[in-house]
Amino acid sequence: MWIALVVGLAAIVEDVWRREISNWISLAALGGGFGWQIWSGGWRGAGDAALGVVAGFMVFLIFYLLGGMGGGDVKLMAGFGALLGPWRSLEAALYTAVLGALLAVLVLGVSASIRWWKKAEGSRGPVSIPYAPAIAAGVWLALVPH
């Protein structure tokens, strides 16, 4: 849980501040995940970590290819996949999708309200939405014991 908490907070801060997620954050999740899985499960844990990386990467790769998400988000989820294993990675992706949709509605609503109050004219470019908060929260929810 500590790995997910620390890496998730680092990703949130950087994504909100800079609108990108550095590779070192994703690598910290990947390394911490493999370390934890191997320590707690040996070779089977290593296999779970590898399958988790694939699951996390593949679920978000689709959204990246469609232009709805950045590469840092995909790499972050792949890194967290090592920590979660394959099934919890899919669970985290589901939580992330729901939380991300709520976040998008909130950000778009606030952005539209600000433009309305300022009486802005003309169309604006697309609103950038940091997705690391939704990813981190989805991972944290997947780690809550059922």
mmCIF file with all atom_site columns, N, CA and C in Angstrom, residues 92-138:
data_model
loop_
_atom_site.group_PDB
_atom_site.id
_atom_site.type_symbol
_atom_site.label_atom_id
_atom_site.label_alt_id
_atom_site.label_comp_id
_atom_site.label_asym_id
_atom_site.label_entity_id
_atom_site.label_seq_id
_atom_site.pdbx_PDB_ins_code
_atom_site.Cartn_x
_atom_site.Cartn_y
_atom_site.Cartn_z
_atom_site.occupancy
_atom_site.B_iso_or_equiv
_atom_site.pdbx_formal_charge
_atom_site.auth_seq_id
_atom_site.auth_comp_id
_atom_site.auth_asym_id
_atom_site.auth_atom_id
_atom_site.pdbx_PDB_model_num
ATOM 1   N N  . ALA A 1 92  ? -8.673  -1.945 -10.956 1.00 0.00 ? 92  ALA A N  1
ATOM 2   C CA . ALA A 1 92  ? -8.231  -0.554 -10.840 1.00 0.00 ? 92  ALA A CA 1
ATOM 3   C C  . ALA A 1 92  ? -8.590  0.241  -12.093 1.00 0.00 ? 92  ALA A C  1
ATOM 4   N N  . ALA A 1 93  ? -8.467  -0.377 -13.263 1.00 0.00 ? 93  ALA A N  1
ATOM 5   C CA . ALA A 1 93  ? -8.819  0.304  -14.512 1.00 0.00 ? 93  ALA A CA 1
ATOM 6   C C  . ALA A 1 93  ? -10.302 0.655  -14.531 1.00 0.00 ? 93  ALA A C  1
ATOM 7   N N  . LEU A 1 94  ? -11.135 -0.218 -14.007 1.00 0.00 ? 94  LEU A N  1
ATOM 8   C CA . LEU A 1 94  ? -12.569 0.058  -13.947 1.00 0.00 ? 94  LEU A CA 1
ATOM 9   C C  . LEU A 1 94  ? -12.853 1.232  -13.009 1.00 0.00 ? 94  LEU A C  1
ATOM 10  N N  . TYR A 1 95  ? -12.273 1.194  -11.810 1.00 0.00 ? 95  TYR A N  1
ATOM 11  C CA . TYR A 1 95  ? -12.429 2.315  -10.880 1.00 0.00 ? 95  TYR A CA 1
ATOM 12  C C  . TYR A 1 95  ? -11.912 3.608  -11.510 1.00 0.00 ? 95  TYR A C  1
ATOM 13  N N  . THR A 1 96  ? -10.767 3.521  -12.170 1.00 0.00 ? 96  THR A N  1
ATOM 14  C CA . THR A 1 96  ? -10.164 4.689  -12.804 1.00 0.00 ? 96  THR A CA 1
ATOM 15  C C  . THR A 1 96  ? -11.068 5.269  -13.874 1.00 0.00 ? 96  THR A C  1
ATOM 16  N N  . ALA A 1 97  ? -11.697 4.410  -14.663 1.00 0.00 ? 97  ALA A N  1
ATOM 17  C CA . ALA A 1 97  ? -12.593 4.888  -15.716 1.00 0.00 ? 97  ALA A CA 1
ATOM 18  C C  . ALA A 1 97  ? -13.767 5.660  -15.126 1.00 0.00 ? 97  ALA A C  1
ATOM 19  N N  . VAL A 1 98  ? -14.348 5.139  -14.061 1.00 0.00 ? 98  VAL A N  1
ATOM 20  C CA . VAL A 1 98  ? -15.486 5.819  -13.426 1.00 0.00 ? 98  VAL A CA 1
ATOM 21  C C  . VAL A 1 98  ? -15.036 7.139  -12.810 1.00 0.00 ? 98  VAL A C  1
ATOM 22  N N  . LEU A 1 99  ? -13.940 7.106  -12.066 1.00 0.00 ? 99  LEU A N  1
ATOM 23  C CA . LEU A 1 99  ? -13.442 8.324  -11.432 1.00 0.00 ? 99  LEU A CA 1
ATOM 24  C C  . LEU A 1 99  ? -12.957 9.331  -12.466 1.00 0.00 ? 99  LEU A C  1
ATOM 25  N N  . GLY A 1 100 ? -12.349 8.850  -13.537 1.00 0.00 ? 100 GLY A N  1
ATOM 26  C CA . GLY A 1 100 ? -11.889 9.734  -14.605 1.00 0.00 ? 100 GLY A CA 1
ATOM 27  C C  . GLY A 1 100 ? -13.043 10.430 -15.299 1.00 0.00 ? 100 GLY A C  1
ATOM 28  N N  . ALA A 1 101 ? -14.144 9.716  -15.499 1.00 0.00 ? 101 ALA A N  1
ATOM 29  C CA . ALA A 1 101 ? -15.326 10.329 -16.113 1.00 0.00 ? 101 ALA A CA 1
ATOM 30  C C  . ALA A 1 101 ? -15.895 11.418 -15.205 1.00 0.00 ? 101 ALA A C  1
ATOM 31  N N  . LEU A 1 102 ? -15.957 11.135 -13.911 1.00 0.00 ? 102 LEU A N  1
ATOM 32  C CA . LEU A 1 102 ? -16.431 12.151 -12.964 1.00 0.00 ? 102 LEU A CA 1
ATOM 33  C C  . LEU A 1 102 ? -15.507 13.359 -12.944 1.00 0.00 ? 102 LEU A C  1
ATOM 34  N N  . LEU A 1 103 ? -14.202 13.114 -12.966 1.00 0.00 ? 103 LEU A N  1
ATOM 35  C CA . LEU A 1 103 ? -13.219 14.194 -12.993 1.00 0.00 ? 103 LEU A CA 1
ATOM 36  C C  . LEU A 1 103 ? -13.373 15.034 -14.258 1.00 0.00 ? 103 LEU A C  1
ATOM 37  N N  . ALA A 1 104 ? -13.556 14.380 -15.397 1.00 0.00 ? 104 ALA A N  1
ATOM 38  C CA . ALA A 1 104 ? -13.716 15.097 -16.670 1.00 0.00 ? 104 ALA A CA 1
ATOM 39  C C  . ALA A 1 104 ? -14.960 15.982 -16.646 1.00 0.00 ? 104 ALA A C  1
ATOM 40  N N  . VAL A 1 105 ? -16.067 15.461 -16.145 1.00 0.00 ? 105 VAL A N  1
ATOM 41  C CA . VAL A 1 105 ? -17.291 16.257 -16.062 1.00 0.00 ? 105 VAL A CA 1
ATOM 42  C C  . VAL A 1 105 ? -17.073 17.462 -15.153 1.00 0.00 ? 105 VAL A C  1
ATOM 43  N N  . LEU A 1 106 ? -16.402 17.259 -14.029 1.00 0.00 ? 106 LEU A N  1
ATOM 44  C CA . LEU A 1 106 ? -16.122 18.354 -13.098 1.00 0.00 ? 106 LEU A CA 1
ATOM 45  C C  . LEU A 1 106 ? -15.236 19.418 -13.742 1.00 0.00 ? 106 LEU A C  1
ATOM 46  N N  . VAL A 1 107 ? -14.143 18.993 -14.362 1.00 0.00 ? 107 VAL A N  1
ATOM 47  C CA . VAL A 1 107 ? -13.213 19.944 -14.976 1.00 0.00 ? 107 VAL A CA 1
ATOM 48  C C  . VAL A 1 107 ? -13.878 20.690 -16.128 1.00 0.00 ? 107 VAL A C  1
ATOM 49  N N  . LEU A 1 108 ? -14.597 19.984 -16.971 1.00 0.00 ? 108 LEU A N  1
ATOM 50  C CA . LEU A 1 108 ? -15.267 20.638 -18.090 1.00 0.00 ? 108 LEU A CA 1
ATOM 51  C C  . LEU A 1 108 ? -16.355 21.607 -17.608 1.00 0.00 ? 108 LEU A C  1
ATOM 52  N N  . GLY A 1 109 ? -17.059 21.221 -16.566 1.00 0.00 ? 109 GLY A N  1
ATOM 53  C CA . GLY A 1 109 ? -18.082 22.109 -16.014 1.00 0.00 ? 109 GLY A CA 1
ATOM 54  C C  . GLY A 1 109 ? -17.492 23.368 -15.423 1.00 0.00 ? 109 GLY A C  1
ATOM 55  N N  . VAL A 1 110 ? -16.419 23.235 -14.671 1.00 0.00 ? 110 VAL A N  1
ATOM 56  C CA . VAL A 1 110 ? -15.754 24.399 -14.083 1.00 0.00 ? 110 VAL A CA 1
ATOM 57  C C  . VAL A 1 110 ? -15.175 25.283 -15.182 1.00 0.00 ? 110 VAL A C  1
ATOM 58  N N  . SER A 1 111 ? -14.560 24.667 -16.174 1.00 0.00 ? 111 SER A N  1
ATOM 59  C CA . SER A 1 111 ? -13.981 25.424 -17.290 1.00 0.00 ? 111 SER A CA 1
ATOM 60  C C  . SER A 1 111 ? -15.055 26.201 -18.039 1.00 0.00 ? 111 SER A C  1
ATOM 61  N N  . ALA A 1 112 ? -16.176 25.575 -18.308 1.00 0.00 ? 112 ALA A N  1
ATOM 62  C CA . ALA A 1 112 ? -17.272 26.254 -19.004 1.00 0.00 ? 112 ALA A CA 1
ATOM 63  C C  . ALA A 1 112 ? -17.834 27.392 -18.160 1.00 0.00 ? 112 ALA A C  1
ATOM 64  N N  . SER A 1 113 ? -17.934 27.180 -16.865 1.00 0.00 ? 113 SER A N  1
ATOM 65  C CA . SER A 1 113 ? -18.440 28.226 -15.976 1.00 0.00 ? 113 SER A CA 1
ATOM 66  C C  . SER A 1 113 ? -17.512 29.425 -15.951 1.00 0.00 ? 113 SER A C  1
ATOM 67  N N  . ILE A 1 114 ? -16.226 29.169 -15.895 1.00 0.00 ? 114 ILE A N  1
ATOM 68  C CA . ILE A 1 114 ? -15.252 30.268 -15.895 1.00 0.00 ? 114 ILE A CA 1
ATOM 69  C C  . ILE A 1 114 ? -15.346 31.057 -17.195 1.00 0.00 ? 114 ILE A C  1
ATOM 70  N N  . ARG A 1 115 ? -15.427 30.358 -18.319 1.00 0.00 ? 115 ARG A N  1
ATOM 71  C CA . ARG A 1 115 ? -15.559 31.056 -19.613 1.00 0.00 ? 115 ARG A CA 1
ATOM 72  C C  . ARG A 1 115 ? -16.853 31.857 -19.669 1.00 0.00 ? 115 ARG A C  1
ATOM 73  N N  . TRP A 1 116 ? -17.924 31.302 -19.135 1.00 0.00 ? 116 TRP A N  1
ATOM 74  C CA . TRP A 1 116 ? -19.201 32.003 -19.157 1.00 0.00 ? 116 TRP A CA 1
ATOM 75  C C  . TRP A 1 116 ? -19.131 33.273 -18.315 1.00 0.00 ? 116 TRP A C  1
ATOM 76  N N  . TRP A 1 117 ? -18.543 33.160 -17.113 1.00 0.00 ? 117 TRP A N  1
ATOM 77  C CA . TRP A 1 117 ? -18.452 34.326 -16.230 1.00 0.00 ? 117 TRP A CA 1
ATOM 78  C C  . TRP A 1 117 ? -17.541 35.396 -16.810 1.00 0.00 ? 117 TRP A C  1
ATOM 79  N N  . LYS A 1 118 ? -16.533 34.986 -17.538 1.00 0.00 ? 118 LYS A N  1
ATOM 80  C CA . LYS A 1 118 ? -15.625 35.960 -18.152 1.00 0.00 ? 118 LYS A CA 1
ATOM 81  C C  . LYS A 1 118 ? -16.160 36.463 -19.487 1.00 0.00 ? 118 LYS A C  1
ATOM 82  N N  . LYS A 1 119 ? -17.277 35.883 -19.923 1.00 0.00 ? 119 LYS A N  1
ATOM 83  C CA . LYS A 1 119 ? -17.884 36.238 -21.208 1.00 0.00 ? 119 LYS A CA 1
ATOM 84  C C  . LYS A 1 119 ? -16.890 36.054 -22.350 1.00 0.00 ? 119 LYS A C  1
ATOM 85  N N  . ALA A 1 120 ? -16.153 34.969 -22.277 1.00 0.00 ? 120 ALA A N  1
ATOM 86  C CA . ALA A 1 120 ? -15.150 34.692 -23.308 1.00 0.00 ? 120 ALA A CA 1
ATOM 87  C C  . ALA A 1 120 ? -15.836 34.431 -24.633 1.00 0.00 ? 120 ALA A C  1
ATOM 88  N N  . GLU A 1 121 ? -15.263 34.974 -25.678 1.00 0.00 ? 121 GLU A N  1
ATOM 89  C CA . GLU A 1 121 ? -15.813 34.783 -27.012 1.00 0.00 ? 121 GLU A CA 1
ATOM 90  C C  . GLU A 1 121 ? -14.922 33.843 -27.794 1.00 0.00 ? 121 GLU A C  1
ATOM 91  N N  . GLY A 1 122 ? -15.511 33.207 -28.774 1.00 0.00 ? 122 GLY A N  1
ATOM 92  C CA . GLY A 1 122 ? -14.742 32.290 -29.612 1.00 0.00 ? 122 GLY A CA 1
ATOM 93  C C  . GLY A 1 122 ? -14.567 30.954 -28.931 1.00 0.00 ? 122 GLY A C  1
ATOM 94  N N  . SER A 1 123 ? -14.125 30.000 -29.697 1.00 0.00 ? 123 SER A N  1
ATOM 95  C CA . SER A 1 123 ? -13.947 28.666 -29.134 1.00 0.00 ? 123 SER A CA 1
ATOM 96  C C  . SER A 1 123 ? -12.541 28.523 -28.582 1.00 0.00 ? 123 SER A C  1
ATOM 97  N N  . ARG A 1 124 ? -12.438 27.760 -27.578 1.00 0.00 ? 124 ARG A N  1
ATOM 98  C CA . ARG A 1 124 ? -11.151 27.464 -26.951 1.00 0.00 ? 124 ARG A CA 1
ATOM 99  C C  . ARG A 1 124 ? -10.702 26.096 -27.414 1.00 0.00 ? 124 ARG A C  1
ATOM 100 N N  . GLY A 1 125 ? -9.425  25.829 -27.243 1.00 0.00 ? 125 GLY A N  1
ATOM 101 C CA . GLY A 1 125 ? -8.909  24.504 -27.551 1.00 0.00 ? 125 GLY A CA 1
ATOM 102 C C  . GLY A 1 125 ? -9.403  23.504 -26.524 1.00 0.00 ? 125 GLY A C  1
ATOM 103 N N  . PRO A 1 126 ? -9.059  22.264 -26.701 1.00 0.00 ? 126 PRO A N  1
ATOM 104 C CA . PRO A 1 126 ? -9.501  21.246 -25.753 1.00 0.00 ? 126 PRO A CA 1
ATOM 105 C C  . PRO A 1 126 ? -8.916  21.491 -24.356 1.00 0.00 ? 126 PRO A C  1
ATOM 106 N N  . VAL A 1 127 ? -9.695  21.167 -23.353 1.00 0.00 ? 127 VAL A N  1
ATOM 107 C CA . VAL A 1 127 ? -9.269  21.317 -21.971 1.00 0.00 ? 127 VAL A CA 1
ATOM 108 C C  . VAL A 1 127 ? -8.405  20.114 -21.600 1.00 0.00 ? 127 VAL A C  1
ATOM 109 N N  . SER A 1 128 ? -7.248  20.379 -21.037 1.00 0.00 ? 128 SER A N  1
ATOM 110 C CA . SER A 1 128 ? -6.354  19.311 -20.599 1.00 0.00 ? 128 SER A CA 1
ATOM 111 C C  . SER A 1 128 ? -6.778  18.848 -19.209 1.00 0.00 ? 128 SER A C  1
ATOM 112 N N  . ILE A 1 129 ? -6.987  17.563 -19.081 1.00 0.00 ? 129 ILE A N  1
ATOM 113 C CA . ILE A 1 129 ? -7.439  17.013 -17.804 1.00 0.00 ? 129 ILE A CA 1
ATOM 114 C C  . ILE A 1 129 ? -6.357  16.079 -17.277 1.00 0.00 ? 129 ILE A C  1
ATOM 115 N N  . PRO A 1 130 ? -5.781  16.407 -16.111 1.00 0.00 ? 130 PRO A N  1
ATOM 116 C CA . PRO A 1 130 ? -4.790  15.497 -15.536 1.00 0.00 ? 130 PRO A CA 1
ATOM 117 C C  . PRO A 1 130 ? -5.476  14.206 -15.092 1.00 0.00 ? 130 PRO A C  1
ATOM 118 N N  . TYR A 1 131 ? -4.985  13.082 -15.575 1.00 0.00 ? 131 TYR A N  1
ATOM 119 C CA . TYR A 1 131 ? -5.643  11.806 -15.308 1.00 0.00 ? 131 TYR A CA 1
ATOM 120 C C  . TYR A 1 131 ? -4.993  11.031 -14.163 1.00 0.00 ? 131 TYR A C  1
ATOM 121 N N  . ALA A 1 132 ? -3.810  11.454 -13.720 1.00 0.00 ? 132 ALA A N  1
ATOM 122 C CA . ALA A 1 132 ? -3.139  10.748 -12.621 1.00 0.00 ? 132 ALA A CA 1
ATOM 123 C C  . ALA A 1 132 ? -3.978  10.694 -11.346 1.00 0.00 ? 132 ALA A C  1
ATOM 124 N N  . PRO A 1 133 ? -4.739  11.744 -10.990 1.00 0.00 ? 133 PRO A N  1
ATOM 125 C CA . PRO A 1 133 ? -5.579  11.602 -9.793  1.00 0.00 ? 133 PRO A CA 1
ATOM 126 C C  . PRO A 1 133 ? -6.577  10.451 -9.899  1.00 0.00 ? 133 PRO A C  1
ATOM 127 N N  . ALA A 1 134 ? -7.171  10.268 -11.064 1.00 0.00 ? 134 ALA A N  1
ATOM 128 C CA . ALA A 1 134 ? -8.126  9.171  -11.246 1.00 0.00 ? 134 ALA A CA 1
ATOM 129 C C  . ALA A 1 134 ? -7.408  7.825  -11.213 1.00 0.00 ? 134 ALA A C  1
ATOM 130 N N  . ILE A 1 135 ? -6.218  7.759  -11.835 1.00 0.00 ? 135 ILE A N  1
ATOM 131 C CA . ILE A 1 135 ? -5.458  6.507  -11.831 1.00 0.00 ? 135 ILE A CA 1
ATOM 132 C C  . ILE A 1 135 ? -5.065  6.128  -10.409 1.00 0.00 ? 135 ILE A C  1
ATOM 133 N N  . ALA A 1 136 ? -4.494  7.080  -9.679  1.00 0.00 ? 136 ALA A N  1
ATOM 134 C CA . ALA A 1 136 ? -4.051  6.796  -8.303  1.00 0.00 ? 136 ALA A CA 1
ATOM 135 C C  . ALA A 1 136 ? -5.229  6.380  -7.427  1.00 0.00 ? 136 ALA A C  1
ATOM 136 N N  . ALA A 1 137 ? -6.336  7.104  -7.529  1.00 0.00 ? 137 ALA A N  1
ATOM 137 C CA . ALA A 1 137 ? -7.501  6.753  -6.716  1.00 0.00 ? 137 ALA A CA 1
ATOM 138 C C  . ALA A 1 137 ? -8.051  5.382  -7.100  1.00 0.00 ? 137 ALA A C  1
ATOM 139 N N  . GLY A 1 138 ? -8.047  5.060  -8.393  1.00 0.00 ? 138 GLY A N  1
ATOM 140 C CA . GLY A 1 138 ? -8.495  3.736  -8.833  1.00 0.00 ? 138 GLY A CA 1
ATOM 141 C C  . GLY A 1 138 ? -7.611  2.628  -8.287  1.00 0.00 ? 138 GLY A C  1
#
